[in-house]
């Protein structure tokens, strides 16, 4: 049980993102309501330069549990797609749900400055 999730974690630690993605896809199929697996898969999609897929999965994760990390992933995916207005919204939501780091606040200020 949960072997794909465990393999995904191992591949992430080994920085083998292609195999991590494959394992996490299977893990999410096994546990489609597992917010942590969805969040991890979304981040891996983003790292593998698949921002559309990252957004699709992040939206599912947010419905289960709005977490700052997933909103940050969404913001980065929107940035990759050059959708800066939605990136701003996602980063602001990350702050609203408890994400607080100087990097996050700086990123939000930087994007707002460049967009407006």
Short mmCIF file of C-alpha atoms in Angstrom, two decimals:
data_model
loop_
_atom_site.label_atom_id
_atom_site.label_comp_id
_atom_site.label_asym_id
_atom_site.label_seq_id
_atom_site.Cartn_x
_atom_site.Cartn_y
_atom_site.Cartn_z
CA UNK A 1 0.00 0.00 0.00
CA UNK A 2 1.07 3.53 -0.83
CA UNK A 3 4.17 2.27 -2.59
CA UNK A 4 3.88 4.91 -5.32
CA UNK A 5 3.78 7.72 -2.78
CA UNK A 6 6.86 6.30 -1.06
CA UNK A 7 8.68 5.90 -4.37
CA UNK A 8 7.75 9.47 -5.29
CA UNK A 9 9.32 10.71 -2.07
CA UNK A 10 12.49 8.72 -2.70
CA UNK A 11 12.77 10.03 -6.25
CA UNK A 12 12.26 13.59 -5.02
CA UNK A 13 15.10 13.14 -2.53
CA UNK A 14 17.27 11.77 -5.34
CA UNK A 15 16.25 14.75 -7.51
CA UNK A 16 14.94 12.38 -10.17
CA UNK A 17 11.95 14.55 -11.06
CA UNK A 18 10.82 12.54 -14.06
CA UNK A 19 10.42 9.35 -12.02
CA UNK A 20 8.98 11.33 -9.10
CA UNK A 21 6.30 12.71 -11.41
CA UNK A 22 5.42 9.26 -12.71
CA UNK A 23 5.20 7.78 -9.21
CA UNK A 24 3.14 10.65 -7.86
CA UNK A 25 0.68 10.41 -10.76
CA UNK A 26 0.02 6.81 -9.72
CA UNK A 27 -0.10 7.78 -6.03
CA UNK A 28 -2.75 10.43 -6.75
CA UNK A 29 -4.77 7.90 -8.73
CA UNK A 30 -4.70 5.66 -5.65
CA UNK A 31 -5.53 8.52 -3.25
CA UNK A 32 -7.23 11.32 -5.19
CA UNK A 33 -8.28 13.12 -1.99
CA UNK A 34 -4.79 13.25 -0.48
CA UNK A 35 -3.96 16.96 -0.39
CA UNK A 36 -0.28 16.40 0.33
CA UNK A 37 0.16 14.11 -2.67
CA UNK A 38 -1.65 16.62 -4.88
CA UNK A 39 0.54 19.44 -3.55
CA UNK A 40 3.69 17.42 -4.22
CA UNK A 41 2.59 16.45 -7.72
CA UNK A 42 1.76 20.06 -8.50
CA UNK A 43 5.22 21.19 -7.39
CA UNK A 44 6.87 18.43 -9.43
CA UNK A 45 4.88 19.40 -12.53
CA UNK A 46 6.09 22.96 -12.07
CA UNK A 47 9.69 21.81 -11.63
CA UNK A 48 9.30 19.75 -14.80
CA UNK A 49 8.19 22.86 -16.69
CA UNK A 50 4.53 21.86 -16.96
CA UNK A 51 2.79 24.91 -15.48
CA UNK A 52 -0.65 24.09 -16.89
CA UNK A 53 -0.58 20.67 -15.23
CA UNK A 54 0.76 22.23 -12.03
CA UNK A 55 -2.20 24.61 -11.93
CA UNK A 56 -4.73 21.87 -12.64
CA UNK A 57 -3.47 19.74 -9.75
CA UNK A 58 -2.89 22.70 -7.39
CA UNK A 59 -6.53 23.74 -7.78
CA UNK A 60 -7.61 20.28 -6.61
CA UNK A 61 -5.24 20.49 -3.64
CA UNK A 62 -6.57 23.95 -2.69
CA UNK A 63 -10.14 22.63 -2.63
CA UNK A 64 -9.08 20.03 -0.07
CA UNK A 65 -6.95 22.30 2.09
CA UNK A 66 -5.83 25.83 1.20
CA UNK A 67 -2.15 25.89 2.11
CA UNK A 68 0.44 28.60 1.56
CA UNK A 69 2.78 26.21 -0.25
CA UNK A 70 0.19 25.27 -2.85
CA UNK A 71 -0.70 28.91 -3.44
CA UNK A 72 3.01 29.67 -3.94
CA UNK A 73 3.19 26.85 -6.49
CA UNK A 74 0.15 28.33 -8.22
CA UNK A 75 1.75 31.77 -8.24
CA UNK A 76 4.92 30.41 -9.80
CA UNK A 77 2.91 28.49 -12.40
CA UNK A 78 0.96 31.62 -13.32
CA UNK A 79 4.25 33.50 -13.60
CA UNK A 80 5.61 30.84 -15.93
CA UNK A 81 2.50 31.33 -18.07
CA UNK A 82 2.99 35.13 -17.98
CA UNK A 83 -0.38 35.52 -16.20
CA UNK A 84 0.88 38.05 -13.70
CA UNK A 85 -2.51 39.19 -12.42
CA UNK A 86 -3.37 35.66 -11.28
CA UNK A 87 0.16 35.22 -9.94
CA UNK A 88 -0.39 38.25 -7.71
CA UNK A 89 -3.70 36.82 -6.49
CA UNK A 90 -2.11 33.43 -5.75
CA UNK A 91 0.81 34.93 -3.83
CA UNK A 92 -1.55 37.18 -1.88
CA UNK A 93 -3.70 34.15 -0.99
CA UNK A 94 -0.54 32.38 0.22
CA UNK A 95 0.01 35.26 2.62
CA UNK A 96 -3.67 35.35 3.59
CA UNK A 97 -3.66 31.68 4.64
CA UNK A 98 -0.59 32.02 6.79
CA UNK A 99 2.39 32.03 4.48
CA UNK A 100 4.85 34.59 5.64
CA UNK A 101 8.38 34.87 4.45
CA UNK A 102 10.43 37.81 3.29
CA UNK A 103 10.91 36.06 -0.07
CA UNK A 104 7.18 35.73 -0.61
CA UNK A 105 6.51 39.35 0.22
CA UNK A 106 9.40 40.49 -2.00
CA UNK A 107 8.10 38.35 -4.88
CA UNK A 108 4.66 39.89 -4.56
CA UNK A 109 6.06 43.44 -4.51
CA UNK A 110 8.31 42.69 -7.50
CA UNK A 111 5.47 41.36 -9.64
CA UNK A 112 3.09 44.17 -8.68
CA UNK A 113 5.77 46.71 -9.57
CA UNK A 114 6.36 45.15 -12.99
CA UNK A 115 2.67 44.70 -13.82
CA UNK A 116 1.28 48.04 -12.73
#
